[in-house]
Short mmCIF file of C-alpha atoms in Angstrom, two decimals:
data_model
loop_
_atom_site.label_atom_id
_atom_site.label_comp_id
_atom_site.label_asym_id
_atom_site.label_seq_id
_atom_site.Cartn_x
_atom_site.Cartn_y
_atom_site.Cartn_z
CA UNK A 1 -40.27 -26.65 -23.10
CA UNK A 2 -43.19 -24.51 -22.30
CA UNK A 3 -43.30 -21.47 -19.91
CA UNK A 4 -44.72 -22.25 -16.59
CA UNK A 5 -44.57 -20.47 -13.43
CA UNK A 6 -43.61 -24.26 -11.96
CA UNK A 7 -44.60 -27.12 -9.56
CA UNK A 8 -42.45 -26.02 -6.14
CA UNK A 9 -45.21 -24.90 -3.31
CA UNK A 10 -42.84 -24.39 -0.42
CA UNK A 11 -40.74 -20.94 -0.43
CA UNK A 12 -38.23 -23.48 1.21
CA UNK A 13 -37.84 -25.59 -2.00
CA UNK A 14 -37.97 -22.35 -4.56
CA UNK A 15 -35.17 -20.55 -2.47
CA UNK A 16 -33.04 -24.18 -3.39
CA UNK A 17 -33.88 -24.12 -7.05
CA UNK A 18 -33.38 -20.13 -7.47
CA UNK A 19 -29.69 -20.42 -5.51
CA UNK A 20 -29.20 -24.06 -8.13
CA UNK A 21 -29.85 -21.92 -11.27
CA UNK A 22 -28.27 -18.70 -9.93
CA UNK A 23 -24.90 -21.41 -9.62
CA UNK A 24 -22.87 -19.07 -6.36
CA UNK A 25 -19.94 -21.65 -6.91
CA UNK A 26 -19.55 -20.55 -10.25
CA UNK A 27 -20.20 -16.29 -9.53
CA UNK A 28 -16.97 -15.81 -7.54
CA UNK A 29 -14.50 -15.06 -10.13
CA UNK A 30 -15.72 -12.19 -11.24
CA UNK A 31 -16.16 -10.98 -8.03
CA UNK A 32 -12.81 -11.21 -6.86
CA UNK A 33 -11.32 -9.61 -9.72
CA UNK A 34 -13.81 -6.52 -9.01
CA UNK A 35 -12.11 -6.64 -5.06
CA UNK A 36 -8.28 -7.40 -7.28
CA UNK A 37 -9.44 -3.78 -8.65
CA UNK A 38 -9.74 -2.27 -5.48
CA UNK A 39 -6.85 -3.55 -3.64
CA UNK A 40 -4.45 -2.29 -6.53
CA UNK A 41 -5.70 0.86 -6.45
CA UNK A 42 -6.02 1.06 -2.36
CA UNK A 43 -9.36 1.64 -1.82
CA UNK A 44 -10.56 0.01 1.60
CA UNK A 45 -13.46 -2.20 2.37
CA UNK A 46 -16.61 0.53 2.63
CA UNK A 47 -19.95 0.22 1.64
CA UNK A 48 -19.53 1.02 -1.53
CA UNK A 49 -16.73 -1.73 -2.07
CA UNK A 50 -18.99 -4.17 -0.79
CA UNK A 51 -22.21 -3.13 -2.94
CA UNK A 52 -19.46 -3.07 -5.88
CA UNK A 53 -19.12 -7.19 -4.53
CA UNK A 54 -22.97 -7.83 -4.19
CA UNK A 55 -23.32 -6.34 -8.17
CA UNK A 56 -20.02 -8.07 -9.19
CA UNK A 57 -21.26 -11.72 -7.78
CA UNK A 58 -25.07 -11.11 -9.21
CA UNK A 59 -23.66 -10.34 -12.52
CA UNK A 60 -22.89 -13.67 -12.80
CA UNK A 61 -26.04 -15.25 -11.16
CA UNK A 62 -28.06 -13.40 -13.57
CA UNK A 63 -26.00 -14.53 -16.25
CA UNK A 64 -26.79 -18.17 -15.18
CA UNK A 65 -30.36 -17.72 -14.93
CA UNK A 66 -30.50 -16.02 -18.49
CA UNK A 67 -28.37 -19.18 -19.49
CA UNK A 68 -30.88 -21.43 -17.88
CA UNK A 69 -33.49 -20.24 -19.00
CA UNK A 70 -32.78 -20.33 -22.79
CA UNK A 71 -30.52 -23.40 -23.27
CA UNK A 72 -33.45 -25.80 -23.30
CA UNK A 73 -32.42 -27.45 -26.15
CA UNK A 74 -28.91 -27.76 -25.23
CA UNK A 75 -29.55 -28.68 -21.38
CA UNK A 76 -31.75 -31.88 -22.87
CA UNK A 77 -28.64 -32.97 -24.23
CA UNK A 78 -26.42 -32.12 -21.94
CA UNK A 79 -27.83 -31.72 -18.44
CA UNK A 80 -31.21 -33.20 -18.73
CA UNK A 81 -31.98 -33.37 -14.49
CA UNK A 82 -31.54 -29.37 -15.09
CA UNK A 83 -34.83 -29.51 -17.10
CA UNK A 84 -36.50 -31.81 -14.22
CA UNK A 85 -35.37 -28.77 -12.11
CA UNK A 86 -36.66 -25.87 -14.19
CA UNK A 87 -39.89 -27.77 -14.22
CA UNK A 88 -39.89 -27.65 -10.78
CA UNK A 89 -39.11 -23.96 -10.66
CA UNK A 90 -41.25 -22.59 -13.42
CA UNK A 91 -39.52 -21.42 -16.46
CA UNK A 92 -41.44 -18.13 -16.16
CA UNK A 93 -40.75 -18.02 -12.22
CA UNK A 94 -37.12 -18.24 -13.65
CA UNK A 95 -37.24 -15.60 -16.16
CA UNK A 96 -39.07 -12.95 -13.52
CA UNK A 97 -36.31 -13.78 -11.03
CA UNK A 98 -33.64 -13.13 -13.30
CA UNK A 99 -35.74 -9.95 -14.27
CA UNK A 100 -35.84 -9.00 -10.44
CA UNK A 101 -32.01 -9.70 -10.11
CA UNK A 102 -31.34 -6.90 -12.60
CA UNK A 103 -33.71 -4.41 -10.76
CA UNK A 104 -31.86 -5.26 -7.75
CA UNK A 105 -28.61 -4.46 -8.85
CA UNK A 106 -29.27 -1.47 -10.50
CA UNK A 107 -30.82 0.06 -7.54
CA UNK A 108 -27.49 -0.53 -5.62
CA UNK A 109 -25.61 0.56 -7.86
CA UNK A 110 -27.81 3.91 -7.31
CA UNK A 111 -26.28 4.27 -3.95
CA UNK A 112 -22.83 4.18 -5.16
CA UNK A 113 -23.17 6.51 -8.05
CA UNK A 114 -24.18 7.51 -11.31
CA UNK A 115 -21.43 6.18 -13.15
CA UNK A 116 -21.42 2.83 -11.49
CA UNK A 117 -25.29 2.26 -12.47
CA UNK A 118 -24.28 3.09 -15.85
CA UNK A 119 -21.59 0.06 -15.61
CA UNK A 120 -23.91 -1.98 -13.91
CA UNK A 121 -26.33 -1.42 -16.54
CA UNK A 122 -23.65 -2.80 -19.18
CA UNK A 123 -23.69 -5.76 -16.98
CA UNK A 124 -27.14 -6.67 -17.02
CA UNK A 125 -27.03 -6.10 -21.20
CA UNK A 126 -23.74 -8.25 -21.47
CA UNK A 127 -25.57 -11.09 -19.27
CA UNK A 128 -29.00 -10.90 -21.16
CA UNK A 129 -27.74 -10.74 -24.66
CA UNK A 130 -25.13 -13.54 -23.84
CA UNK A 131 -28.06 -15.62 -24.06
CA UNK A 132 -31.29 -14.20 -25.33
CA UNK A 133 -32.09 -12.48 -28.44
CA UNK A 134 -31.50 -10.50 -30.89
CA UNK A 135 -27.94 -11.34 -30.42
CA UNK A 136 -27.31 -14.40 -28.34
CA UNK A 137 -23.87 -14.09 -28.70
CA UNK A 138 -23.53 -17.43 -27.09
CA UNK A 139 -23.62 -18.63 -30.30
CA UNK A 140 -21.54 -17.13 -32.48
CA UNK A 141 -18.16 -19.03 -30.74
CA UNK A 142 -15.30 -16.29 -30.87
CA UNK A 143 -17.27 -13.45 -29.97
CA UNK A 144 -19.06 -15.26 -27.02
CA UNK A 145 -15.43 -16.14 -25.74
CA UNK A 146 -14.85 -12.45 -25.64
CA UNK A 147 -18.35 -11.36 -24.18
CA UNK A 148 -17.67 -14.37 -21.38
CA UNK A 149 -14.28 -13.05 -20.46
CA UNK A 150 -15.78 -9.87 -19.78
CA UNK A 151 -17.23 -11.21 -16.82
CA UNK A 152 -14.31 -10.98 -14.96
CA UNK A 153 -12.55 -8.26 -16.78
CA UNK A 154 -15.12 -5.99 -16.85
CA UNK A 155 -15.66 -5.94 -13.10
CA UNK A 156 -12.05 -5.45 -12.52
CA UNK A 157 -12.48 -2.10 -14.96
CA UNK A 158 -15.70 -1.22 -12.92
CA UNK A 159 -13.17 -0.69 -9.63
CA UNK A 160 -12.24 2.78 -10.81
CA UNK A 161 -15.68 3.98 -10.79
CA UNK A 162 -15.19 3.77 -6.94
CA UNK A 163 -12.05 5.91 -5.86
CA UNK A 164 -11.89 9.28 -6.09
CA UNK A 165 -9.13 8.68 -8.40
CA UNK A 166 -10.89 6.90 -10.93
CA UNK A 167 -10.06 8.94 -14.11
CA UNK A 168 -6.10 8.72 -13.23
CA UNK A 169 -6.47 4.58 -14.30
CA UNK A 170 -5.57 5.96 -17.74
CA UNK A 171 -2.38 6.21 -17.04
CA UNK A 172 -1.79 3.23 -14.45
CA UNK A 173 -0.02 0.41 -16.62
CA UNK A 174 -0.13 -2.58 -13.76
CA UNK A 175 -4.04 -1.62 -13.84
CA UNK A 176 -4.26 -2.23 -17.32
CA UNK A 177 -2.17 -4.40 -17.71
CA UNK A 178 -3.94 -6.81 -15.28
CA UNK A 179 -7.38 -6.00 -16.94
CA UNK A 180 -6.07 -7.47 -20.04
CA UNK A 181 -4.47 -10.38 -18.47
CA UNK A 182 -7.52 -10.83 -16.97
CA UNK A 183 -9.22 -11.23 -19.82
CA UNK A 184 -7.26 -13.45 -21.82
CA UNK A 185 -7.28 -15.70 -18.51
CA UNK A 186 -10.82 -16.01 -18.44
CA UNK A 187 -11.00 -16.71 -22.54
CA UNK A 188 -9.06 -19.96 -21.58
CA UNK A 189 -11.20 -20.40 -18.61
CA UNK A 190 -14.17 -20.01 -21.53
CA UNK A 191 -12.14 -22.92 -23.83
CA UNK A 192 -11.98 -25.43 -20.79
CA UNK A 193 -15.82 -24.79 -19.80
CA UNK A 194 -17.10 -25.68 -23.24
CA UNK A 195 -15.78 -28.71 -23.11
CA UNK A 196 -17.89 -31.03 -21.48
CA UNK A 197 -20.45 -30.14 -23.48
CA UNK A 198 -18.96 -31.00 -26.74
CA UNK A 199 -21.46 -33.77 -27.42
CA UNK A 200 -24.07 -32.25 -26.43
CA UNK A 201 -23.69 -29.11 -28.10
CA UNK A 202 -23.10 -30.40 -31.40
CA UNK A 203 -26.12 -32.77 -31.06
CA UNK A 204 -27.66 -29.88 -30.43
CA UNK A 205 -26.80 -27.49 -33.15
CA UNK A 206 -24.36 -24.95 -31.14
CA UNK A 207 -21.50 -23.63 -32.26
CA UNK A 208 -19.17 -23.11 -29.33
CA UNK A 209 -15.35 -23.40 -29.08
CA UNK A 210 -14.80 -26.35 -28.70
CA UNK A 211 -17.23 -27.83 -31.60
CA UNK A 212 -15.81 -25.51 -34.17
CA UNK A 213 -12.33 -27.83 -33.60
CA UNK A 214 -13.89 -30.33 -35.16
CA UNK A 215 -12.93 -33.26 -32.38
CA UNK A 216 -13.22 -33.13 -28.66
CA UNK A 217 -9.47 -34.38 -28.53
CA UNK A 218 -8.43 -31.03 -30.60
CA UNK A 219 -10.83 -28.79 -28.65
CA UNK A 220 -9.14 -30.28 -25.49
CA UNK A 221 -5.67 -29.51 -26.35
CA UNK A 222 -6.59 -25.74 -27.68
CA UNK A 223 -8.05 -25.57 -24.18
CA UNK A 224 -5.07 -27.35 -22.26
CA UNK A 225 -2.54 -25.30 -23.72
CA UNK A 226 -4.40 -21.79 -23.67
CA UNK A 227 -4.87 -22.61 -19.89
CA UNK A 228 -1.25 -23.72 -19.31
CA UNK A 229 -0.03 -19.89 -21.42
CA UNK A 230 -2.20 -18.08 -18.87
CA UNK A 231 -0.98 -19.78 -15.83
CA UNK A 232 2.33 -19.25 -17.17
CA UNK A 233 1.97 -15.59 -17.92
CA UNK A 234 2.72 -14.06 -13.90
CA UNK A 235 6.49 -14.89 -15.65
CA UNK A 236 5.80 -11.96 -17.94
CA UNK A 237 3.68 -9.33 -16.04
CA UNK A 238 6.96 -9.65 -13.52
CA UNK A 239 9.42 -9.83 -16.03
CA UNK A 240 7.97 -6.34 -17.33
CA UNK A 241 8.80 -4.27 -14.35
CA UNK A 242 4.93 -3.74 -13.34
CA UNK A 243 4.66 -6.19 -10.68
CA UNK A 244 7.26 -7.25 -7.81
CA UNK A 245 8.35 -10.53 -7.57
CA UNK A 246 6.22 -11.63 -4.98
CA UNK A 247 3.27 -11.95 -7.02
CA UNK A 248 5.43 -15.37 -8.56
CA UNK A 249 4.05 -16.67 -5.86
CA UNK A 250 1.24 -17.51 -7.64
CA UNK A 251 2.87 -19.71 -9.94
CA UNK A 252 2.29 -22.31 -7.51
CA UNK A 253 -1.08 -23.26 -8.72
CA UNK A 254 0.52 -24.34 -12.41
CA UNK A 255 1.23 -27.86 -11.06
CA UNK A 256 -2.49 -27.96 -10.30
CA UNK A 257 -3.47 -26.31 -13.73
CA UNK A 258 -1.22 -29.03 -15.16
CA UNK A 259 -3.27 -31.84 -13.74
CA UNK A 260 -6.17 -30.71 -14.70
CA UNK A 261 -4.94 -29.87 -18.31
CA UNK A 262 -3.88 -34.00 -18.43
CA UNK A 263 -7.45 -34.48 -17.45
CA UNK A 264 -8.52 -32.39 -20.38
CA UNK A 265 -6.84 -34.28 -22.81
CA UNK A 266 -6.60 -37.68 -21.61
CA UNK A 267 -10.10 -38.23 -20.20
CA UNK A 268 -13.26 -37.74 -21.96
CA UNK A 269 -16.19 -39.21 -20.79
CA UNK A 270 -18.94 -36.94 -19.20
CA UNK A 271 -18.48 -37.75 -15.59
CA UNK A 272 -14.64 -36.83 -15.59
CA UNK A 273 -15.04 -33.75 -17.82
CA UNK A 274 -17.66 -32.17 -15.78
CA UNK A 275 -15.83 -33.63 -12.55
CA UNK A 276 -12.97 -31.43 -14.24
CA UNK A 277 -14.69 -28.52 -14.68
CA UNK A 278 -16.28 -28.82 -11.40
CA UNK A 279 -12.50 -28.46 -9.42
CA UNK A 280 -11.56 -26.06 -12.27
CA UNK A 281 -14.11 -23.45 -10.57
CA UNK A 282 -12.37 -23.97 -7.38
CA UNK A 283 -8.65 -23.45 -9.28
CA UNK A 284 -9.64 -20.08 -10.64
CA UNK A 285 -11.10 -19.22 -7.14
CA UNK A 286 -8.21 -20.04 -5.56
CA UNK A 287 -5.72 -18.24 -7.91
CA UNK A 288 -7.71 -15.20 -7.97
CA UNK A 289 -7.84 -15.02 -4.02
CA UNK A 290 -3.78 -15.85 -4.21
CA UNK A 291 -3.74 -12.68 -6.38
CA UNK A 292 -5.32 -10.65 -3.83
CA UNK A 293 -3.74 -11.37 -0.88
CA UNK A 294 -0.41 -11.19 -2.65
CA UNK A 295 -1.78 -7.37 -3.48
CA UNK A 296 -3.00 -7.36 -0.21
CA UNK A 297 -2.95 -9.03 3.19
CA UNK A 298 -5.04 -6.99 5.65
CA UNK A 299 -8.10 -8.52 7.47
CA UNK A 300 -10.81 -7.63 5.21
CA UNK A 301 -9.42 -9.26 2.30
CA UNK A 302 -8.49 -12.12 3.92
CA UNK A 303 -12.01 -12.31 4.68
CA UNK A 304 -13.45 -11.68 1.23
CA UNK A 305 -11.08 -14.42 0.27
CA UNK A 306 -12.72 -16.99 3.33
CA UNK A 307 -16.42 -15.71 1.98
CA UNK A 308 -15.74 -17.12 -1.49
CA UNK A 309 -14.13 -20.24 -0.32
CA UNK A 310 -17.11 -21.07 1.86
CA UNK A 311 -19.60 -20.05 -0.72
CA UNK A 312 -17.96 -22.96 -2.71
CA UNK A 313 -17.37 -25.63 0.12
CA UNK A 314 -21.15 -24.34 1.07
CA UNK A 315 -22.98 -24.64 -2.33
CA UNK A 316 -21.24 -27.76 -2.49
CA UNK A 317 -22.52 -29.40 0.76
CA UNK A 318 -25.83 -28.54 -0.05
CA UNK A 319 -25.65 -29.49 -3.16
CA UNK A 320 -27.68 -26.64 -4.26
CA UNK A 321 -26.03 -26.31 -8.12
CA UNK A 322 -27.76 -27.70 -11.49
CA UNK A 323 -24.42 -29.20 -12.68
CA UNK A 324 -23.83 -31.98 -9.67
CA UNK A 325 -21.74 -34.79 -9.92
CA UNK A 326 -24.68 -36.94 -9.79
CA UNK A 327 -26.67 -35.18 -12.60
CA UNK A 328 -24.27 -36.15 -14.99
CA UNK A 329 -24.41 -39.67 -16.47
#
């Protein structure tokens, strides 16, 4: 496809297609685990919390419109209404906007601190070179499993950079601890969302997780039972002595995880798969938001946890996301 700054007149109509590519449904994750980061370490809900959740949710819109923008060949094959859309948007319009998205979030990270531009700066690289060249680590599968799990882990880590405190993290086991199970949750969240694509990706010539099992049904069950292990694993951060026993609580979403790992494995058309993925964004939401108000229940998490729930139900309504129900066939 050929750069082009796009066919959309009204600002109306390219506010729609920007918030579509940007994907807010899918940027809340990472987000929450930056706020996780702050509630285990006590740090309240000031400004610079709150630019910390702007940054942590635009790392992962400008992830999506660096993904957008260079998965032509893959979206024809996949999502092919996302192309319509990117028509409609400009593909130049897109890559300025993702451009501008950086800018922006470097100069709030300015009015935290020096330190947390320097992380946010590692943000913007780990977004751009998931995608784009030279390294497109998108498609070399393990290491792009690893670079996607960073983007919740590495907001968690970035919640040090905010308390005065920040260097004592060295030595604060749960902290770790939870950055690392962080990351190996969001490696199985990075099994599940490849597959759906399967098809399309290997049509297409990309290596990804799930095509390197050589089946979809083999790629499903890698993904099923990685996402079952990490469900499973609030069993051993308890059972280690570095986090009470209320935080079992959040075992209750493993029915639901279960469910959705049957629909993994037993269904594997298109429609269910992304229909699967689709509820799978608002599992990991949930979970994450059980996390924090397990760590804590004060009014201002509470409300970061309504925010994100209404960004989904929102996003949804409006339909404003280039992976609808409808655009797959």
């Amino acid at each position: 496809m050929n750069s082009s700054d796009g066919f959309a007149t009204s600002l109306s109509e390219r506010i729609g297609l920007f918030l579509s590519f940007a994907r807010p449904r899918t940027c809340l994750p990472g987000m929450l685990a930056f706020y996780l980061g702050c509630t285990l370490l006590g740090l309240p809900l000031d400004l610079d919390v709150l630019i910390g959740l702007l940054i942590t949710f635009l790392y992962s819109a400008v992830a999506n419109l660096f993904n957008a923008y260079s998965d032509i060949a893959e979206d024809n094959q996949n999502i092919p209404a996302r192309l319509y859309l990117l028509g409609l948007y400009g593909r130049k319009r897109l890559l300025r906007s993702a451009y501008a998205v950086c800018v922006l979030m470097l100069a709030a990270a300015a009015l935290v601190g020096p330190v947390f531009v320097l992380l946010t700066a590692v943000c913007v690289v780990i977004a751009h070179q998931y995608s784009l060249p030279p390294f497109r680590v998108k498609a070399r599968p393990m290491l792009s499993l690893g670079l996607f799990a960073l983007d919740v882990a590495f907001p968690f880590l970035m919640a040090p950079a905010i308390s005065a405190d920040g260097p004592a993290v060295a030595g604060n086991w749960p902290f770790l601890l939870m950055a690392g199970y962080l990351f190996l949750w969001f490696v199985a969240k990075g099994l599940v969302k490849n597959l759906p694509d399967f098809e399309g990706d290997r049509e297409a010539g990309l290596s990804t997780s799930a095509t390197i099992s050589g089946t979809r049904q083999r790629a499903a069950i890698a993904a099923a039972a990685g996402t079952a292990l990490v469900y499973l694993a609030p069993l051993f951060l308890v059972a280690c002595g570095q986090y009470s026993e209320r935080y079992l609580i959040t075992l209750v979403w493993f029915p639901v995880v279960c469910f959705q790992c049957a629909r993994m494995i037993m269904r594997d058309d298109n429609q269910s798969a992304n229909n699967m993925l689709r509820f799978d964004m608002i599992v990991s939401t949930g979970y994450l938001s059980t996390w924090v108000l397990l760590a804590d229940t004060s009014l201002a998490s509470l409300c970061v946890v309504a925010g994100s729930l209404a960004v989904i139900f929102l996003m949804d309504a409006l339909k404003l996301d280039t992976r609808k129900k409808e655009d797959i066939g």
